[in-house]
Amino acid sequence: MVAFRVFARSVTRHCVNKSKPNQPSLSLIISRNPKSNSHTWQYQSLRNLILESAPSEIVKLNRLSDVDSGIIEVRLERPGAKNAIGKDMLRGLQGTFEAIKRDPSANVVLICSSVPRVFCAGADLKERKTMNPSEVHLFVSSLRSTFSFLEALHLPTIAVIEGAALGGGLEMALSCDLRICGEDAVLGLPETGLAIIPGAGGTQRLPRLVGKAVAKELIFTGRKIGGRDALSMVTEVHAAAGLVNYCVAAGEAHLKALEIARNINQKGPIAVRMAKRAIDEGLEMNMVSALALEEECYEQLLNTKDRLEGLAAFAEKRNPRYTGE
């Protein structure tokens, strides 16, 4: 209960912070239900939905050590259901993401699977069949809010995709900053085949990555694509862009993701966080406002110890030792 209250308070704090307009909020869940005027009922129902299951044992948080200190792995471990997202996994994801947000030593996050040949198969449809429409609405709203929380984390996040990333699994990957896949990966949003639409951000994040027409075709048809297609997909805006950043040999996605994470982990952590903020928020602004945001983010770095350490390391021709101060 304490963890959920912390999560709710944190998400709400982000929403009211005007300097970060894209932060998620539980109030979004409440406001999107026009059929109910009872905020108390909505909050209580969501709270019961998440807390009624036992503590999660299927979302594991692993903090790497030694030279990799600062890199965190979030591992999905539900082999019997191909990492399908049910109430317990959703609760585990919420608690894990909140723990990462509170961890000042965290610099990079990898989201990966411990289940061979699958990243995440999407929603737990067996569990979904037991829910009434109101419960489904609350669950999907909470999932959407959780992925928005993931997207808004202040540090870089990398989805490590081996095998299937379908439905909510792909939507979780879309909420990360980077996506690395093996060539045997299968990605898709098959929801229209179930007479629904992607409800946890897929209709909004996919077109922002691959362009409107490509996203429409994938969502309208529910077509699944392989890792190589995801990498080489031509968009309306950037001909070299794709759904994933790298596609490597099957089984090697984690090694590539760890290579990238280590590279990021060697950089100034405050600088990386400010860069993420400047990019994410700036894309939603006009150029004048975006450049003003860039200036604001840059100014926050001027008086940091890390900036001085970077200059000293350059002058002394050594690797910098950043502390995040």
Short mmCIF file of N, CA, C and O in Angstrom, two decimals, residues 170-245:
data_model
loop_
_atom_site.label_atom_id
_atom_site.label_comp_id
_atom_site.label_asym_id
_atom_site.label_seq_id
_atom_site.Cartn_x
_atom_site.Cartn_y
_atom_site.Cartn_z
N LEU A 170 4.97 -4.21 -27.12
CA LEU A 170 5.56 -3.22 -28.01
C LEU A 170 5.30 -1.81 -27.49
O LEU A 170 6.18 -0.94 -27.59
N GLU A 171 4.13 -1.57 -26.91
CA GLU A 171 3.84 -0.25 -26.36
C GLU A 171 4.81 0.10 -25.23
O GLU A 171 5.21 1.26 -25.09
N MET A 172 5.20 -0.89 -24.43
CA MET A 172 6.20 -0.64 -23.40
C MET A 172 7.54 -0.29 -24.04
O MET A 172 8.22 0.65 -23.61
N ALA A 173 7.92 -1.02 -25.09
CA ALA A 173 9.17 -0.72 -25.78
C ALA A 173 9.14 0.66 -26.42
O ALA A 173 10.15 1.38 -26.44
N LEU A 174 7.98 1.05 -26.97
CA LEU A 174 7.85 2.37 -27.57
C LEU A 174 8.01 3.49 -26.54
O LEU A 174 8.36 4.62 -26.89
N SER A 175 7.76 3.18 -25.28
CA SER A 175 7.88 4.17 -24.21
C SER A 175 9.33 4.39 -23.79
O SER A 175 9.62 5.31 -23.03
N CYS A 176 10.22 3.51 -24.26
CA CYS A 176 11.65 3.65 -23.94
C CYS A 176 12.31 4.61 -24.93
O CYS A 176 11.80 4.88 -26.01
N ASP A 177 13.48 5.10 -24.55
CA ASP A 177 14.21 6.03 -25.41
C ASP A 177 14.82 5.33 -26.61
O ASP A 177 14.85 5.87 -27.72
N LEU A 178 15.34 4.12 -26.40
CA LEU A 178 15.99 3.36 -27.46
C LEU A 178 15.43 1.94 -27.47
O LEU A 178 14.97 1.43 -26.44
N ARG A 179 15.51 1.30 -28.65
CA ARG A 179 15.07 -0.08 -28.79
C ARG A 179 16.14 -0.86 -29.56
O ARG A 179 16.53 -0.45 -30.66
N ILE A 180 16.58 -1.98 -28.97
CA ILE A 180 17.56 -2.86 -29.61
C ILE A 180 16.89 -4.22 -29.75
O ILE A 180 16.32 -4.74 -28.79
N CYS A 181 16.96 -4.81 -30.95
CA CYS A 181 16.30 -6.10 -31.13
C CYS A 181 17.21 -7.11 -31.80
O CYS A 181 18.18 -6.75 -32.46
N GLY A 182 16.89 -8.37 -31.59
CA GLY A 182 17.53 -9.45 -32.33
C GLY A 182 16.81 -9.63 -33.65
O GLY A 182 15.64 -9.26 -33.80
N GLU A 183 17.48 -10.22 -34.62
CA GLU A 183 16.88 -10.32 -35.95
C GLU A 183 15.69 -11.27 -36.01
O GLU A 183 14.92 -11.26 -36.96
N ASP A 184 15.51 -12.09 -34.95
CA ASP A 184 14.33 -12.94 -34.90
C ASP A 184 13.18 -12.30 -34.13
O ASP A 184 12.18 -12.96 -33.83
N ALA A 185 13.31 -11.03 -33.81
CA ALA A 185 12.23 -10.33 -33.09
C ALA A 185 10.99 -10.23 -33.98
O ALA A 185 11.08 -10.15 -35.21
N VAL A 186 9.84 -10.23 -33.33
CA VAL A 186 8.56 -10.04 -34.01
C VAL A 186 7.82 -8.92 -33.29
O VAL A 186 7.53 -9.03 -32.10
N LEU A 187 7.56 -7.84 -34.01
CA LEU A 187 6.94 -6.66 -33.41
C LEU A 187 5.60 -6.38 -34.08
O LEU A 187 5.48 -6.50 -35.30
N GLY A 188 4.62 -5.98 -33.29
CA GLY A 188 3.33 -5.68 -33.88
C GLY A 188 2.32 -5.20 -32.85
O GLY A 188 2.47 -5.41 -31.64
N LEU A 189 1.29 -4.55 -33.37
CA LEU A 189 0.15 -4.11 -32.55
C LEU A 189 -1.10 -4.77 -33.13
O LEU A 189 -1.76 -4.20 -34.01
N PRO A 190 -1.45 -5.96 -32.67
CA PRO A 190 -2.53 -6.74 -33.29
C PRO A 190 -3.92 -6.45 -32.73
O PRO A 190 -4.85 -7.20 -33.01
N GLU A 191 -4.08 -5.37 -31.99
CA GLU A 191 -5.32 -5.14 -31.26
C GLU A 191 -6.57 -5.09 -32.13
O GLU A 191 -7.65 -5.52 -31.71
N THR A 192 -6.48 -4.53 -33.34
CA THR A 192 -7.70 -4.42 -34.16
C THR A 192 -8.26 -5.80 -34.50
O THR A 192 -9.46 -5.93 -34.76
N GLY A 193 -7.43 -6.83 -34.47
CA GLY A 193 -7.92 -8.19 -34.68
C GLY A 193 -8.77 -8.69 -33.54
O GLY A 193 -9.51 -9.67 -33.68
N LEU A 194 -8.70 -8.00 -32.39
CA LEU A 194 -9.53 -8.30 -31.23
C LEU A 194 -10.64 -7.27 -31.06
O LEU A 194 -11.28 -7.19 -30.01
N ALA A 195 -10.83 -6.46 -32.11
CA ALA A 195 -11.88 -5.43 -32.12
C ALA A 195 -11.64 -4.33 -31.10
O ALA A 195 -12.58 -3.70 -30.60
N ILE A 196 -10.37 -4.05 -30.79
CA ILE A 196 -10.00 -2.92 -29.94
C ILE A 196 -8.85 -2.18 -30.63
O ILE A 196 -8.46 -2.53 -31.74
N ILE A 197 -8.31 -1.15 -29.99
CA ILE A 197 -7.15 -0.44 -30.51
C ILE A 197 -6.04 -0.49 -29.48
O ILE A 197 -6.28 -0.78 -28.30
N PRO A 198 -4.80 -0.23 -29.88
CA PRO A 198 -3.74 -0.11 -28.88
C PRO A 198 -4.14 0.97 -27.87
O PRO A 198 -4.42 2.10 -28.26
N GLY A 199 -4.18 0.61 -26.60
CA GLY A 199 -4.71 1.54 -25.60
C GLY A 199 -3.72 2.05 -24.60
O GLY A 199 -4.09 2.76 -23.66
N ALA A 200 -2.44 1.69 -24.74
CA ALA A 200 -1.43 2.12 -23.77
C ALA A 200 -0.37 2.99 -24.44
O ALA A 200 0.81 2.92 -24.12
N GLY A 201 -0.81 3.78 -25.42
CA GLY A 201 0.08 4.74 -26.07
C GLY A 201 0.50 4.38 -27.47
O GLY A 201 1.16 5.17 -28.15
N GLY A 202 0.13 3.20 -27.96
CA GLY A 202 0.59 2.76 -29.27
C GLY A 202 0.13 3.63 -30.42
O GLY A 202 0.89 3.86 -31.37
N THR A 203 -1.11 4.13 -30.37
CA THR A 203 -1.61 4.96 -31.48
C THR A 203 -0.92 6.32 -31.53
O THR A 203 -1.02 7.02 -32.54
N GLN A 204 -0.25 6.71 -30.46
CA GLN A 204 0.41 8.01 -30.42
C GLN A 204 1.93 7.91 -30.59
O GLN A 204 2.53 8.72 -31.29
N ARG A 205 2.54 6.92 -29.97
CA ARG A 205 4.00 6.82 -30.04
C ARG A 205 4.48 6.22 -31.36
O ARG A 205 5.52 6.63 -31.88
N LEU A 206 3.76 5.24 -31.89
CA LEU A 206 4.21 4.62 -33.14
C LEU A 206 4.27 5.62 -34.29
O LEU A 206 5.30 5.68 -34.99
N PRO A 207 3.23 6.42 -34.56
CA PRO A 207 3.34 7.37 -35.67
C PRO A 207 4.41 8.43 -35.46
O PRO A 207 4.98 8.94 -36.42
N ARG A 208 4.72 8.74 -34.22
CA ARG A 208 5.79 9.70 -33.97
C ARG A 208 7.16 9.12 -34.31
O ARG A 208 8.11 9.86 -34.54
N LEU A 209 7.25 7.81 -34.33
CA LEU A 209 8.50 7.15 -34.68
C LEU A 209 8.61 6.84 -36.17
O LEU A 209 9.65 7.06 -36.79
N VAL A 210 7.55 6.31 -36.75
CA VAL A 210 7.64 5.80 -38.12
C VAL A 210 6.80 6.58 -39.12
O VAL A 210 6.80 6.25 -40.32
N GLY A 211 6.10 7.61 -38.66
CA GLY A 211 5.26 8.38 -39.57
C GLY A 211 3.82 7.90 -39.56
O GLY A 211 3.52 6.75 -39.23
N LYS A 212 2.91 8.78 -39.96
CA LYS A 212 1.48 8.51 -39.86
C LYS A 212 1.03 7.37 -40.75
O LYS A 212 0.33 6.46 -40.31
N ALA A 213 1.42 7.38 -42.02
CA ALA A 213 0.91 6.38 -42.96
C ALA A 213 1.39 4.98 -42.60
O ALA A 213 0.62 4.01 -42.65
N VAL A 214 2.68 4.85 -42.24
CA VAL A 214 3.21 3.54 -41.87
C VAL A 214 2.52 3.04 -40.60
O VAL A 214 2.14 1.86 -40.50
N ALA A 215 2.36 3.91 -39.61
CA ALA A 215 1.70 3.52 -38.36
C ALA A 215 0.26 3.08 -38.61
O ALA A 215 -0.20 2.09 -38.04
N LYS A 216 -0.44 3.80 -39.48
CA LYS A 216 -1.82 3.42 -39.78
C LYS A 216 -1.89 2.03 -40.41
O LYS A 216 -2.75 1.22 -40.05
N GLU A 217 -0.99 1.77 -41.34
CA GLU A 217 -1.00 0.46 -41.99
C GLU A 217 -0.74 -0.66 -40.98
O GLU A 217 -1.43 -1.68 -40.97
N LEU A 218 0.23 -0.47 -40.10
CA LEU A 218 0.55 -1.49 -39.11
C LEU A 218 -0.59 -1.69 -38.12
O LEU A 218 -0.90 -2.83 -37.74
N ILE A 219 -1.22 -0.60 -37.69
CA ILE A 219 -2.29 -0.71 -36.71
C ILE A 219 -3.60 -1.18 -37.35
O ILE A 219 -4.29 -2.04 -36.80
N PHE A 220 -3.93 -0.66 -38.52
CA PHE A 220 -5.17 -1.08 -39.19
C PHE A 220 -5.15 -2.58 -39.49
O PHE A 220 -6.15 -3.27 -39.34
N THR A 221 -4.02 -3.08 -39.97
CA THR A 221 -3.93 -4.48 -40.38
C THR A 221 -3.48 -5.41 -39.27
O THR A 221 -3.67 -6.62 -39.37
N GLY A 222 -2.84 -4.86 -38.24
CA GLY A 222 -2.28 -5.70 -37.19
C GLY A 222 -1.07 -6.48 -37.65
O GLY A 222 -0.66 -7.46 -37.01
N ARG A 223 -0.46 -6.05 -38.74
CA ARG A 223 0.66 -6.79 -39.32
C ARG A 223 1.86 -6.81 -38.39
O ARG A 223 2.22 -5.81 -37.79
N LYS A 224 2.49 -7.98 -38.32
CA LYS A 224 3.70 -8.14 -37.53
C LYS A 224 4.92 -8.01 -38.44
O LYS A 224 4.89 -8.46 -39.58
N ILE A 225 5.97 -7.41 -37.93
CA ILE A 225 7.19 -7.25 -38.71
C ILE A 225 8.38 -7.83 -37.95
O ILE A 225 8.37 -7.93 -36.73
N GLY A 226 9.39 -8.23 -38.71
CA GLY A 226 10.60 -8.78 -38.12
C GLY A 226 11.59 -7.70 -37.74
O GLY A 226 11.40 -6.51 -38.04
N GLY A 227 12.66 -8.10 -37.08
CA GLY A 227 13.66 -7.14 -36.61
C GLY A 227 14.30 -6.35 -37.72
O GLY A 227 14.48 -5.13 -37.60
N ARG A 228 14.67 -7.00 -38.83
CA ARG A 228 15.31 -6.29 -39.93
C ARG A 228 14.37 -5.26 -40.56
O ARG A 228 14.78 -4.15 -40.91
N ASP A 229 13.11 -5.63 -40.70
CA ASP A 229 12.12 -4.68 -41.24
C ASP A 229 11.94 -3.50 -40.29
O ASP A 229 11.77 -2.35 -40.72
N ALA A 230 11.95 -3.78 -39.00
CA ALA A 230 11.79 -2.71 -38.01
C ALA A 230 12.93 -1.71 -38.08
O ALA A 230 12.76 -0.51 -37.87
N LEU A 231 14.12 -2.21 -38.40
CA LEU A 231 15.29 -1.33 -38.51
C LEU A 231 15.26 -0.51 -39.78
O LEU A 231 15.56 0.69 -39.77
N SER A 232 14.89 -1.12 -40.89
CA SER A 232 15.01 -0.46 -42.19
C SER A 232 13.74 0.27 -42.62
O SER A 232 13.71 0.85 -43.70
N MET A 233 12.72 0.24 -41.79
CA MET A 233 11.45 0.87 -42.13
C MET A 233 11.64 2.33 -42.52
O MET A 233 12.19 3.14 -41.77
N VAL A 234 11.19 2.70 -43.71
CA VAL A 234 11.30 4.07 -44.20
C VAL A 234 10.11 4.87 -43.69
O VAL A 234 8.97 4.44 -43.78
N THR A 235 10.38 6.03 -43.14
CA THR A 235 9.32 6.88 -42.61
C THR A 235 9.05 8.05 -43.54
O THR A 235 9.78 8.31 -44.49
N GLU A 236 7.99 8.75 -43.23
CA GLU A 236 7.63 9.91 -44.03
C GLU A 236 8.57 11.09 -43.80
O GLU A 236 8.67 11.98 -44.62
N VAL A 237 9.26 11.08 -42.68
CA VAL A 237 10.06 12.24 -42.31
C VAL A 237 11.55 11.98 -42.50
O VAL A 237 12.24 12.74 -43.16
N HIS A 238 12.02 10.87 -41.96
CA HIS A 238 13.45 10.57 -42.03
C HIS A 238 13.66 9.23 -42.74
O HIS A 238 13.34 8.18 -42.19
N ALA A 239 14.22 9.25 -43.90
CA ALA A 239 14.33 8.03 -44.70
C ALA A 239 15.18 6.97 -44.03
O ALA A 239 15.06 5.79 -44.33
N ALA A 240 16.08 7.38 -43.13
CA ALA A 240 16.96 6.40 -42.49
C ALA A 240 16.44 5.93 -41.14
O ALA A 240 17.08 5.12 -40.48
N ALA A 241 15.31 6.45 -40.72
CA ALA A 241 14.80 6.12 -39.40
C ALA A 241 14.08 4.79 -39.41
O ALA A 241 13.70 4.27 -40.46
N GLY A 242 13.88 4.21 -38.24
CA GLY A 242 13.17 2.94 -38.14
C GLY A 242 12.53 2.79 -36.78
O GLY A 242 12.66 3.66 -35.90
N LEU A 243 11.86 1.68 -36.59
CA LEU A 243 11.18 1.42 -35.33
C LEU A 243 12.18 1.07 -34.23
O LEU A 243 11.92 1.31 -33.05
N VAL A 244 13.33 0.48 -34.60
CA VAL A 244 14.37 0.15 -33.63
C VAL A 244 15.66 0.86 -34.02
O VAL A 244 15.85 1.24 -35.17
N ASN A 245 16.53 1.03 -33.04
CA ASN A 245 17.81 1.70 -33.30
C ASN A 245 18.85 0.75 -33.88
O ASN A 245 19.64 1.13 -34.74
#
